[in-house]
mmCIF file of C-alpha atoms in Angstrom:
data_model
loop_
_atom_site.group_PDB
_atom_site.id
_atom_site.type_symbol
_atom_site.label_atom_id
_atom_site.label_comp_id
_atom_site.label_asym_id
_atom_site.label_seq_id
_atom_site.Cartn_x
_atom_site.Cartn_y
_atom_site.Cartn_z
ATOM 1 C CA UNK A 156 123.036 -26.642 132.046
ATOM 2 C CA UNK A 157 123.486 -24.642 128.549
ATOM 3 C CA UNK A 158 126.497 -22.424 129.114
ATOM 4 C CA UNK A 159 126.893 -19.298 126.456
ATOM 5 C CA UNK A 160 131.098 -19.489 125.348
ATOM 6 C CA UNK A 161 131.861 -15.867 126.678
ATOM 7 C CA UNK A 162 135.721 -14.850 128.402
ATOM 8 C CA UNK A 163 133.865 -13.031 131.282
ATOM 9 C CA UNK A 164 131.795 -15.900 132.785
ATOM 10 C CA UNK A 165 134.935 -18.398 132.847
ATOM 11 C CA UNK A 166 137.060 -15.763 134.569
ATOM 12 C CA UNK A 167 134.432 -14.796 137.006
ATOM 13 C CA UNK A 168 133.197 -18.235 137.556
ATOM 14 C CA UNK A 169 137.699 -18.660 138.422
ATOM 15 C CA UNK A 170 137.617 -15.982 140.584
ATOM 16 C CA UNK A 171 134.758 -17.165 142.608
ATOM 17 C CA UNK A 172 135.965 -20.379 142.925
ATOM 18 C CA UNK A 173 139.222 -19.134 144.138
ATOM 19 C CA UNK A 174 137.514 -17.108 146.479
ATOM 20 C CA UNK A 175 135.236 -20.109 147.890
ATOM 21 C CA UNK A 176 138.197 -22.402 148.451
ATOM 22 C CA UNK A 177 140.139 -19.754 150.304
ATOM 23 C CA UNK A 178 137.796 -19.011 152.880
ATOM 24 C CA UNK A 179 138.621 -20.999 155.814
ATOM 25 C CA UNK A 180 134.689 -21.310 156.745
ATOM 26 C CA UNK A 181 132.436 -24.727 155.409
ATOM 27 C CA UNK A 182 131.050 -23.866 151.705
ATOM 28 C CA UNK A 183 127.503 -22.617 152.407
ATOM 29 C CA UNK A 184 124.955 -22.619 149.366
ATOM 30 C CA UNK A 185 126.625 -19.781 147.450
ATOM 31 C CA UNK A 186 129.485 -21.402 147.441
ATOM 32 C CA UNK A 187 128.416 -24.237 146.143
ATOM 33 C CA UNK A 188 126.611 -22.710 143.138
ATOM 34 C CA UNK A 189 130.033 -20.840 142.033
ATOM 35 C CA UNK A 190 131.982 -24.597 142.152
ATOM 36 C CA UNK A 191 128.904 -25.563 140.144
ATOM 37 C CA UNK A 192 129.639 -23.027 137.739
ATOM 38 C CA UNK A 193 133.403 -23.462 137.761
ATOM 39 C CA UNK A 194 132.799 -27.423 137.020
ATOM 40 C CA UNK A 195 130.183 -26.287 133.941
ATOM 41 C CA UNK A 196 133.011 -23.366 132.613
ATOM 42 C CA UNK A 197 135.469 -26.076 132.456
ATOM 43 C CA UNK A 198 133.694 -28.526 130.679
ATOM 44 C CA UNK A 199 133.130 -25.818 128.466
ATOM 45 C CA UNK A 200 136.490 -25.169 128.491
ATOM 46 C CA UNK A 201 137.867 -27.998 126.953
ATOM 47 C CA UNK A 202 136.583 -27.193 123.583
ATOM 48 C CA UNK A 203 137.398 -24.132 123.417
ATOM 49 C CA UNK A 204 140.773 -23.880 120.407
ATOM 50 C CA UNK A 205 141.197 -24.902 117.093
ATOM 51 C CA UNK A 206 141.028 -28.359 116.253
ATOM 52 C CA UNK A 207 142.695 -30.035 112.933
ATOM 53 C CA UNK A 208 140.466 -32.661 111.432
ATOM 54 C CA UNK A 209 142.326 -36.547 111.753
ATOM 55 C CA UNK A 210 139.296 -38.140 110.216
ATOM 56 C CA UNK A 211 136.015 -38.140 108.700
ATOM 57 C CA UNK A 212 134.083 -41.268 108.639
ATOM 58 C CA UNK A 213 130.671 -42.175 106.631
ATOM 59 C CA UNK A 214 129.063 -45.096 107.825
ATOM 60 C CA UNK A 215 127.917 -47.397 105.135
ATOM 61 C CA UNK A 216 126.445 -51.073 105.380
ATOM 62 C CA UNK A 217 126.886 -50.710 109.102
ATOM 63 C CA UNK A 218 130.638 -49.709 109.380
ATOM 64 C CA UNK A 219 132.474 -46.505 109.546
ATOM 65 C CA UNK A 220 134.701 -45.687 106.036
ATOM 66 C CA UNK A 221 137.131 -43.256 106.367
ATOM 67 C CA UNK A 222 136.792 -40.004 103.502
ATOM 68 C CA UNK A 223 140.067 -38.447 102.721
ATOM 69 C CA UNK A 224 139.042 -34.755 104.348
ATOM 70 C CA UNK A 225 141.186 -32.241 105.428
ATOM 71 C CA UNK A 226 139.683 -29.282 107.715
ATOM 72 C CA UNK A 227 139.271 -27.572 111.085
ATOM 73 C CA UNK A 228 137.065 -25.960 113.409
ATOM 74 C CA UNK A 229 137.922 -23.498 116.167
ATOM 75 C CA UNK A 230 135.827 -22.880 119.103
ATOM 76 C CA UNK A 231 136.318 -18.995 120.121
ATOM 77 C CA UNK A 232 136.114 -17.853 123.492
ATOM 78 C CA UNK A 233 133.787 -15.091 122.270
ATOM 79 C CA UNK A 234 131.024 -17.664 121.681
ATOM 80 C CA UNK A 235 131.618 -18.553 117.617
ATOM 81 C CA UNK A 236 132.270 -21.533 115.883
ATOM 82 C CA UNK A 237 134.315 -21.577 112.131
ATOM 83 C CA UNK A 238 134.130 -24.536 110.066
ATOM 84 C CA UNK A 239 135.974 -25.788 107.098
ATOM 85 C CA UNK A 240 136.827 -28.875 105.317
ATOM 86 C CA UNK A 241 137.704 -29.868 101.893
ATOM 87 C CA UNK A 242 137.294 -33.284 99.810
ATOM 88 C CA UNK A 243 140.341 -33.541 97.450
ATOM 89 C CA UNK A 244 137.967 -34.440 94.915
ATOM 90 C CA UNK A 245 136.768 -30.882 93.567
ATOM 91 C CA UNK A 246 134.726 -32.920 91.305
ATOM 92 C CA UNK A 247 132.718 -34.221 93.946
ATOM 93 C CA UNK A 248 128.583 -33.827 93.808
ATOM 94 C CA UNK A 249 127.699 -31.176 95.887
ATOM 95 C CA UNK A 250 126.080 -32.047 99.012
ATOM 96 C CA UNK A 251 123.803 -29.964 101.762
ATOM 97 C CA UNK A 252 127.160 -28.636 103.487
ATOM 98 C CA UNK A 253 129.585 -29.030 100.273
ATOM 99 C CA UNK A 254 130.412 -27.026 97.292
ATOM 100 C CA UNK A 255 132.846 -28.508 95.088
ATOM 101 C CA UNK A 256 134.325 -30.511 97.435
ATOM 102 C CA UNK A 257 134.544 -27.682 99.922
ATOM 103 C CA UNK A 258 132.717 -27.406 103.445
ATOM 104 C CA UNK A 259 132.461 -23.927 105.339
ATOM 105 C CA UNK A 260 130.553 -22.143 107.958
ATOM 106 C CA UNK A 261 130.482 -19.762 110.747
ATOM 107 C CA UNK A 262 128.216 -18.349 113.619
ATOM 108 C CA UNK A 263 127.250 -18.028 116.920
ATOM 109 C CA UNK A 264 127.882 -21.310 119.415
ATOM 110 C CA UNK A 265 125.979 -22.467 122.101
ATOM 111 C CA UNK A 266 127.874 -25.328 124.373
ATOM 112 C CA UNK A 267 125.984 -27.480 126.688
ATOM 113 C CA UNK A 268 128.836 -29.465 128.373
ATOM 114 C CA UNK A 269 126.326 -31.647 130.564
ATOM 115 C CA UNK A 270 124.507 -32.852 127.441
ATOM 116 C CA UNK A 271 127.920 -32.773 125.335
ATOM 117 C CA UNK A 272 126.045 -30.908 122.643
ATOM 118 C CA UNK A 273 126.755 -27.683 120.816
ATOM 119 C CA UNK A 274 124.293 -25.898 118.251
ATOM 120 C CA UNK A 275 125.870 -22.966 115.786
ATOM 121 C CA UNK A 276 123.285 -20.703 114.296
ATOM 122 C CA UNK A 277 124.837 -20.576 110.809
ATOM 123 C CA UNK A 278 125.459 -16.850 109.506
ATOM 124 C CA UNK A 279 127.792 -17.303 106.879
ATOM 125 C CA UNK A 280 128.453 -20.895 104.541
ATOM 126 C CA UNK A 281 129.727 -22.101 101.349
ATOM 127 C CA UNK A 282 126.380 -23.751 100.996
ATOM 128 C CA UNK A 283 124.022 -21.055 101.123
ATOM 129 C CA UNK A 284 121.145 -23.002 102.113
ATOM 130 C CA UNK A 285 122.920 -23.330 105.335
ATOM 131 C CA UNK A 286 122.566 -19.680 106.519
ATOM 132 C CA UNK A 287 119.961 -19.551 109.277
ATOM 133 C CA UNK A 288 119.932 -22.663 109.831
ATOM 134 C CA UNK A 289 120.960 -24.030 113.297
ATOM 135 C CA UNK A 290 123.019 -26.808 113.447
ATOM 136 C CA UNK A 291 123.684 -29.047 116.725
ATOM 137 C CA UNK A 292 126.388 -31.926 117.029
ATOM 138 C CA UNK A 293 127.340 -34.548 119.642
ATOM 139 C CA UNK A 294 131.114 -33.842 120.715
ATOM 140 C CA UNK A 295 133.189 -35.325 123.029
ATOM 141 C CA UNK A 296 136.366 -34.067 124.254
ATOM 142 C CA UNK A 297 139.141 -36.780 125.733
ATOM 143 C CA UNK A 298 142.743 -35.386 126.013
ATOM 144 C CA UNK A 299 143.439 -33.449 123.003
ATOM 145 C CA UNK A 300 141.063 -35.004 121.022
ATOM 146 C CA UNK A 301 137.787 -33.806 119.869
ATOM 147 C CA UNK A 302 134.794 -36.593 118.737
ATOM 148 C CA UNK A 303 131.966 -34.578 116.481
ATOM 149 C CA UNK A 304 128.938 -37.077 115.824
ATOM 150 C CA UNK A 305 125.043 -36.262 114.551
ATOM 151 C CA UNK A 306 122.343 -35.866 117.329
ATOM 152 C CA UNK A 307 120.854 -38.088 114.383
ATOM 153 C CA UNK A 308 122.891 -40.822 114.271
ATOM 154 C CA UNK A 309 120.735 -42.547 111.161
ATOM 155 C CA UNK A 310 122.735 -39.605 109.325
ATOM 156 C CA UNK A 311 126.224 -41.848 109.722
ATOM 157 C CA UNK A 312 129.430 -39.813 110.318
ATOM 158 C CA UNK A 313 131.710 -39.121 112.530
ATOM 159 C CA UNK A 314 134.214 -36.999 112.697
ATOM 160 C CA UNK A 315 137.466 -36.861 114.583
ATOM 161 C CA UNK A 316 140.195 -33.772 115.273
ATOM 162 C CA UNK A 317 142.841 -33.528 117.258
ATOM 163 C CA UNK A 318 143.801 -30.264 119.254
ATOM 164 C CA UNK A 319 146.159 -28.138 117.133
ATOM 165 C CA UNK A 320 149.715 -27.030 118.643
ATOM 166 C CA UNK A 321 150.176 -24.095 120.060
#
């Protein structure tokens, strides 16, 4: 199920749940749907925060290497994604998400928790190119950690954040 991020459908989906499980009759079909809805609002929920990047990992000769990064991306609950992350090494070649060293981008997020995918349609990046472009990752949430891998995984990388405190 592909869930848009939005505050109104995980407070509504809440409410119906609380409603459901409060009535002292058997959960008939409606019912149902609005757990079903609660259970895909949660899911969705876990990603929602900022995140503060542990690792970044670039797999070469069949084995992960870790890149000394430093970033973070934050899931809003109005439906956006913000990413940033910056190689010490301003010197760095520029890459298809880099400039000098530095990753950033922003835009609209789409979660689907039963796939464990998101896609962000890209409005505003360091690397130009980016803009327009949607972009969809692998993610896995587990605690207060946050897994981010390619849907492509021949492009190698992985990259690991852990929730940030509040």
């Amino acid at each position: 199920m592909k869930t848009r991020l939005n505050i109104t459908a995980p407070v509504l989906a809440f409410g119906l749940l609380i409603t459901a499980t409060g009535c002292s009759t058997p959960a008939g079909p409606a019912e149902a749907a609005s757990t079903t809805a609660s259970e895909a609002s949660a899911a969705t929920d876990t990603i929602i925060g900022e995140w503060t990047m542990a690792t970044l990992e670039f797999q070469t000769d069949g084995q992960f290497e870790e890149v000394p990064f430093s970033g973070q991306i934050i899931f809003t609950e109005a439906g956006t994604v913000s990413v940033q992350a910056q190689n010490p090494d301003t010197s760095a070649a520029d890459t298809a998400y880099t400039v000098q060293g530095y990753e950033a981008f922003y835009g609209e997020a789409d979660i689907d928790a039963d796939a464990g995918t998101f896609s962000v349609d890209v409005e505003s990046a360091a690397a130009r190119d980016l803009i327009g472009q949607t972009l969809t990752r692998n993610y896995e949430v587990t605690d207060d950690t946050l897994v981010l891998t390619p849907v492509n995984p021949a492009e190698g990388w992985r990259v690991t954040y852990d929730r940030a405190a509040r």
